[in-house]
CSV table of C-alpha atoms in Angstrom, one decimal:
chain,number,residue,atom,x,y,z
A,1,MET,CA,0.0,0.0,0.0
A,2,HIS,CA,1.3,3.4,-1.0
A,3,GLU,CA,0.3,6.8,0.3
A,4,LEU,CA,1.6,10.0,-1.4
A,5,ARG,CA,2.5,13.1,0.6
A,6,ARG,CA,2.8,16.0,-1.8
A,7,ALA,CA,5.3,18.8,-1.0
A,8,ALA,CA,2.5,21.4,-1.4
A,9,ASP,CA,0.4,19.7,1.3
A,10,ARG,CA,3.1,20.0,4.0
A,11,GLY,CA,2.9,22.3,6.9
A,12,GLN,CA,4.5,25.7,6.5
A,13,ALA,CA,6.3,28.1,8.9
A,14,ASP,CA,7.5,31.5,7.9
A,15,HIS,CA,9.7,33.1,10.6
A,16,GLY,CA,11.4,35.6,8.2
A,17,TRP,CA,14.9,34.2,8.8
A,18,LEU,CA,13.6,30.6,8.6
A,19,GLN,CA,11.4,29.1,5.9
A,20,SER,CA,10.3,25.6,7.0
A,21,ARG,CA,8.2,22.9,5.5
A,22,HIS,CA,7.0,20.1,7.8
A,23,SER,CA,6.2,16.6,6.4
A,24,PHE,CA,4.7,15.7,9.7
A,25,SER,CA,3.1,17.6,12.6
A,26,PHE,CA,5.6,19.9,14.3
A,27,ALA,CA,5.4,23.0,16.5
A,28,ASP,CA,2.4,25.1,15.5
A,29,TYR,CA,1.5,22.8,12.6
A,30,HIS,CA,-0.8,19.9,13.7
A,31,ASP,CA,-2.5,17.4,11.5
A,32,PRO,CA,-3.7,14.2,13.3
A,33,ARG,CA,-3.3,12.3,10.0
A,34,GLN,CA,0.4,13.3,9.8
A,35,MET,CA,1.9,12.4,13.2
A,36,GLY,CA,4.8,10.5,11.8
A,37,PHE,CA,5.3,7.1,10.1
A,38,SER,CA,6.5,4.1,12.0
A,39,ASP,CA,9.5,5.4,14.1
A,40,LEU,CA,10.0,8.4,11.7
A,41,ARG,CA,8.6,11.4,13.6
A,42,VAL,CA,9.9,14.6,11.8
A,43,ILE,CA,11.1,15.7,8.4
A,44,ASN,CA,11.6,19.4,8.4
A,45,ASP,CA,12.8,21.0,5.2
A,46,ASP,CA,14.6,24.2,6.5
A,47,ARG,CA,16.1,27.2,4.8
A,48,VAL,CA,17.9,29.6,7.1
A,49,ALA,CA,19.0,33.1,6.1
A,50,ALA,CA,22.7,34.1,6.3
A,51,GLY,CA,24.0,34.6,9.8
A,52,GLN,CA,20.8,33.3,11.4
A,53,GLY,CA,19.9,30.1,13.2
A,54,PHE,CA,18.5,28.2,16.2
A,55,GLY,CA,19.9,29.3,19.6
A,56,ARG,CA,20.7,26.7,22.2
A,57,HIS,CA,17.7,24.5,23.0
A,58,PRO,CA,17.3,21.1,24.7
A,59,HIS,CA,16.3,17.7,23.4
A,60,ARG,CA,15.9,14.3,24.9
A,61,ASP,CA,15.0,10.7,23.8
A,62,MET,CA,15.2,11.4,20.1
A,63,GLU,CA,17.7,10.5,17.3
A,64,ILE,CA,18.2,13.8,15.4
A,65,PHE,CA,19.6,13.5,11.9
A,66,SER,CA,20.7,16.5,9.9
A,67,TYR,CA,21.4,16.4,6.1
A,68,VAL,CA,22.6,19.6,4.4
A,69,LEU,CA,21.6,20.1,0.8
A,70,ASP,CA,23.2,23.6,0.2
A,71,GLY,CA,25.4,25.9,2.3
A,72,ALA,CA,26.9,25.1,5.7
A,73,LEU,CA,25.4,24.6,9.1
A,74,GLU,CA,27.4,25.2,12.3
A,75,HIS,CA,26.5,22.9,15.2
A,76,LYS,CA,27.5,23.3,18.9
A,77,ASP,CA,26.2,21.2,21.7
A,78,SER,CA,26.6,20.5,25.5
A,79,LEU,CA,28.7,17.5,24.7
A,80,GLY,CA,31.5,19.9,23.7
A,81,THR,CA,31.0,19.1,20.0
A,82,GLY,CA,31.5,21.9,17.5
A,83,SER,CA,31.4,21.2,13.7
A,84,VAL,CA,30.3,22.7,10.4
A,85,ILE,CA,28.1,20.4,8.4
A,86,ARG,CA,28.3,20.7,4.6
A,87,PRO,CA,26.7,18.9,1.6
A,88,GLY,CA,27.8,15.2,1.7
A,89,ASP,CA,28.0,15.2,5.5
A,90,VAL,CA,25.7,13.1,7.6
A,91,GLN,CA,25.2,14.1,11.2
A,92,LEU,CA,23.4,12.2,14.0
A,93,MET,CA,22.9,13.5,17.5
A,94,SER,CA,21.4,10.9,19.9
A,95,ALA,CA,19.8,13.1,22.6
A,96,GLY,CA,19.3,10.3,25.1
A,97,ARG,CA,18.7,11.5,28.7
A,98,GLY,CA,19.3,15.1,27.6
A,99,VAL,CA,21.4,17.4,25.4
A,100,SER,CA,21.3,21.0,24.3
A,101,HIS,CA,22.6,22.3,21.0
A,102,SER,CA,22.5,25.3,18.6
A,103,GLU,CA,22.4,25.3,14.8
A,104,PHE,CA,23.4,28.4,12.9
A,105,ASN,CA,24.0,29.2,9.3
A,106,ALA,CA,27.8,29.2,9.0
A,107,SER,CA,27.8,31.9,6.3
A,108,ALA,CA,27.3,35.6,6.7
A,109,THR,CA,26.2,36.0,3.0
A,110,GLU,CA,24.6,32.7,1.8
A,111,PRO,CA,21.5,30.8,3.0
A,112,VAL,CA,21.7,27.2,4.1
A,113,HIS,CA,19.2,24.5,3.1
A,114,PHE,CA,19.0,21.3,5.2
A,115,LEU,CA,16.7,18.6,6.3
A,116,GLN,CA,16.3,17.9,10.0
A,117,ILE,CA,14.9,14.4,10.7
A,118,TRP,CA,13.8,12.8,14.0
A,119,ILE,CA,13.6,9.1,14.6
A,120,VAL,CA,12.1,7.7,17.9
A,121,PRO,CA,14.7,5.6,19.7
A,122,THR,CA,14.2,2.0,21.0
A,123,GLU,CA,15.3,3.0,24.5
A,124,ARG,CA,14.8,6.1,26.6
A,125,GLY,CA,17.3,7.7,28.9
A,126,GLY,CA,20.6,6.5,27.3
A,127,PRO,CA,23.8,8.5,27.2
A,128,PRO,CA,23.8,11.4,24.6
A,129,ARG,CA,26.3,11.1,21.8
A,130,TYR,CA,27.3,12.8,18.5
A,131,GLN,CA,28.4,11.2,15.2
A,132,GLN,CA,29.3,12.7,11.9
A,133,ALA,CA,30.7,11.3,8.6
A,134,HIS,CA,31.2,12.4,5.0
A,135,VAL,CA,29.8,10.5,2.0
A,136,ASN,CA,31.2,11.4,-1.4
A,137,ALA,CA,28.7,12.1,-4.2
A,138,SER,CA,30.3,9.2,-6.1
A,139,GLU,CA,29.2,6.8,-3.4
A,140,LYS,CA,25.5,7.9,-3.9
A,141,ARG,CA,25.6,8.3,-7.7
A,142,GLY,CA,23.1,5.8,-9.2
A,143,ARG,CA,22.7,3.8,-6.0
A,144,LEU,CA,21.4,3.9,-2.5
A,145,ARG,CA,24.2,4.4,0.0
A,146,LEU,CA,23.5,3.3,3.6
A,147,VAL,CA,24.1,6.3,5.9
A,148,LEU,CA,22.3,5.2,9.2
A,149,SER,CA,21.9,1.7,10.6
A,150,PRO,CA,21.4,0.0,14.0
A,151,GLU,CA,24.8,-1.6,13.6
A,152,GLY,CA,26.7,1.3,12.3
A,153,GLY,CA,30.1,0.7,10.6
A,154,GLU,CA,31.2,0.7,7.0
A,155,GLY,CA,30.7,4.4,6.8
A,156,ALA,CA,27.2,4.4,8.3
A,157,LEU,CA,26.3,6.1,11.6
A,158,GLN,CA,24.8,4.0,14.4
A,159,VAL,CA,21.1,4.9,15.1
A,160,GLY,CA,19.4,3.7,18.2
A,161,GLN,CA,16.4,2.1,16.4
A,162,ASP,CA,15.6,-0.7,14.0
A,163,ALA,CA,15.8,1.7,11.1
A,164,ARG,CA,18.1,2.1,8.1
A,165,VAL,CA,18.4,5.3,6.1
A,166,TYR,CA,19.9,5.4,2.5
A,167,ALA,CA,20.9,8.4,0.4
A,168,GLY,CA,21.1,8.4,-3.4
A,169,LEU,CA,21.6,10.6,-6.5
A,170,PHE,CA,19.8,9.7,-9.7
A,171,ASP,CA,19.7,11.1,-13.1
A,172,GLY,CA,18.7,9.8,-16.6
A,173,ALA,CA,19.0,6.0,-16.9
A,174,GLU,CA,20.4,5.4,-13.4
A,175,GLN,CA,18.3,2.8,-11.5
A,176,ALA,CA,18.5,1.1,-8.1
A,177,ARG,CA,16.5,-1.6,-6.4
A,178,LEU,CA,16.5,-2.0,-2.6
A,179,THR,CA,15.3,-5.3,-1.2
A,180,LEU,CA,14.0,-5.1,2.4
A,181,ASN,CA,14.3,-7.9,5.0
A,182,GLY,CA,10.8,-9.2,5.2
A,183,ALA,CA,7.6,-7.1,5.0
A,184,ARG,CA,8.7,-3.6,6.3
A,185,HIS,CA,7.4,-0.1,6.1
A,186,ALA,CA,9.4,2.4,4.1
A,187,TYR,CA,9.3,6.2,3.6
A,188,VAL,CA,10.9,7.8,0.5
A,189,HIS,CA,11.6,11.6,0.6
A,190,VAL,CA,12.8,13.3,-2.5
A,191,ALA,CA,14.9,16.2,-1.4
A,192,ARG,CA,15.1,17.8,-4.8
A,193,GLY,CA,14.7,17.0,-8.5
A,194,ALA,CA,12.3,14.3,-9.6
A,195,LEU,CA,12.2,10.5,-9.4
A,196,THR,CA,10.0,7.5,-10.0
A,197,VAL,CA,9.5,5.2,-7.0
A,198,ASN,CA,7.7,1.9,-7.5
A,199,GLY,CA,5.9,3.5,-10.4
A,200,VAL,CA,4.9,6.7,-8.6
A,201,ARG,CA,6.4,10.0,-9.8
A,202,LEU,CA,7.8,12.2,-7.1
A,203,SER,CA,9.2,15.7,-7.2
A,204,GLY,CA,11.2,17.7,-4.7
A,205,GLY,CA,9.7,17.8,-1.2
A,206,ASP,CA,7.3,14.9,-2.0
A,207,GLY,CA,7.2,11.8,0.3
A,208,LEU,CA,5.9,8.3,-0.2
A,209,LYS,CA,4.6,6.1,2.6
A,210,MET,CA,5.0,2.4,1.8
A,211,ARG,CA,3.5,-0.3,4.0
A,212,ASP,CA,4.4,-3.9,4.1
A,213,VAL,CA,6.8,-3.5,1.1
A,214,GLU,CA,9.5,-6.0,0.2
A,215,HIS,CA,11.4,-3.9,-2.4
A,216,ILE,CA,11.8,-0.4,-3.6
A,217,GLU,CA,12.7,0.5,-7.2
A,218,LEU,CA,14.0,3.9,-8.2
A,219,SER,CA,14.3,5.1,-11.8
A,220,ASP,CA,13.9,8.0,-14.3
A,221,GLY,CA,15.7,10.5,-12.1
A,222,GLN,CA,16.0,14.2,-13.0
A,223,ASP,CA,18.8,15.6,-10.9
A,224,ALA,CA,17.2,13.8,-8.0
A,225,GLU,CA,18.5,13.5,-4.4
A,226,VAL,CA,16.6,11.1,-2.3
A,227,LEU,CA,16.5,9.6,1.2
A,228,VAL,CA,15.0,6.2,1.8
A,229,PHE,CA,13.9,5.0,5.3
A,230,ASP,CA,13.6,1.3,6.0
A,231,LEU,CA,11.3,1.1,9.0
A,232,ARG,CA,9.6,-1.3,11.3
A,233,ALA,CA,6.1,-2.4,10.2
A,234,GLY,CA,3.3,-1.2,12.4
A,235,ALA,CA,5.4,0.9,14.8
A,236,LEU,CA,3.9,4.2,16.0
A,237,PRO,CA,5.8,7.3,17.3
A,238,ARG,CA,5.6,7.8,21.1
């Protein structure tokens, strides 16, 4: 079963310095039909003006994944981590029993465009931790590159949930097929460009909920960048 979530139907927030689109209910945007999908709780498509950002604020019991599309995002947290996240980087902050952080556009002249994604963890109250890695575009070109997994390793960051996240770049005749381990749920988010997923045409900002699916086929990309989430069947956000 497939359910299409068009970009134009997402929640919107205009804060002047921040333009945000919410795939699921977040902050002042509430839709009881869009409370998350399996353990995937948030996909925020954020554009932050030059020199602006989110001041220090707390989180707990959430896996927070940031994926920069354009520009540079400066991260600082109460763990003592300080880094600048750029396109190709994958960053995961496991909030655990509590962490605070700030995120600012690292440029004084150019905007930053990034996705912030929340995944509900298996366990609550664990130690907070920070991970970051870089994935070259060549590793995502015409294929799905694993970037988050429960096991971690081989260039993937370790996420505290039975979830796997893949990133890919597709254009022209490039195709990929992802076989899932048994009947799973999956969510496909096209960050930009256009792509056909299991026969459904998606454009930038569109999402596709897929229930009890065994494989995902990607084709006919037009400068597409995509994230694919392999999720537990039937799980609900807490």
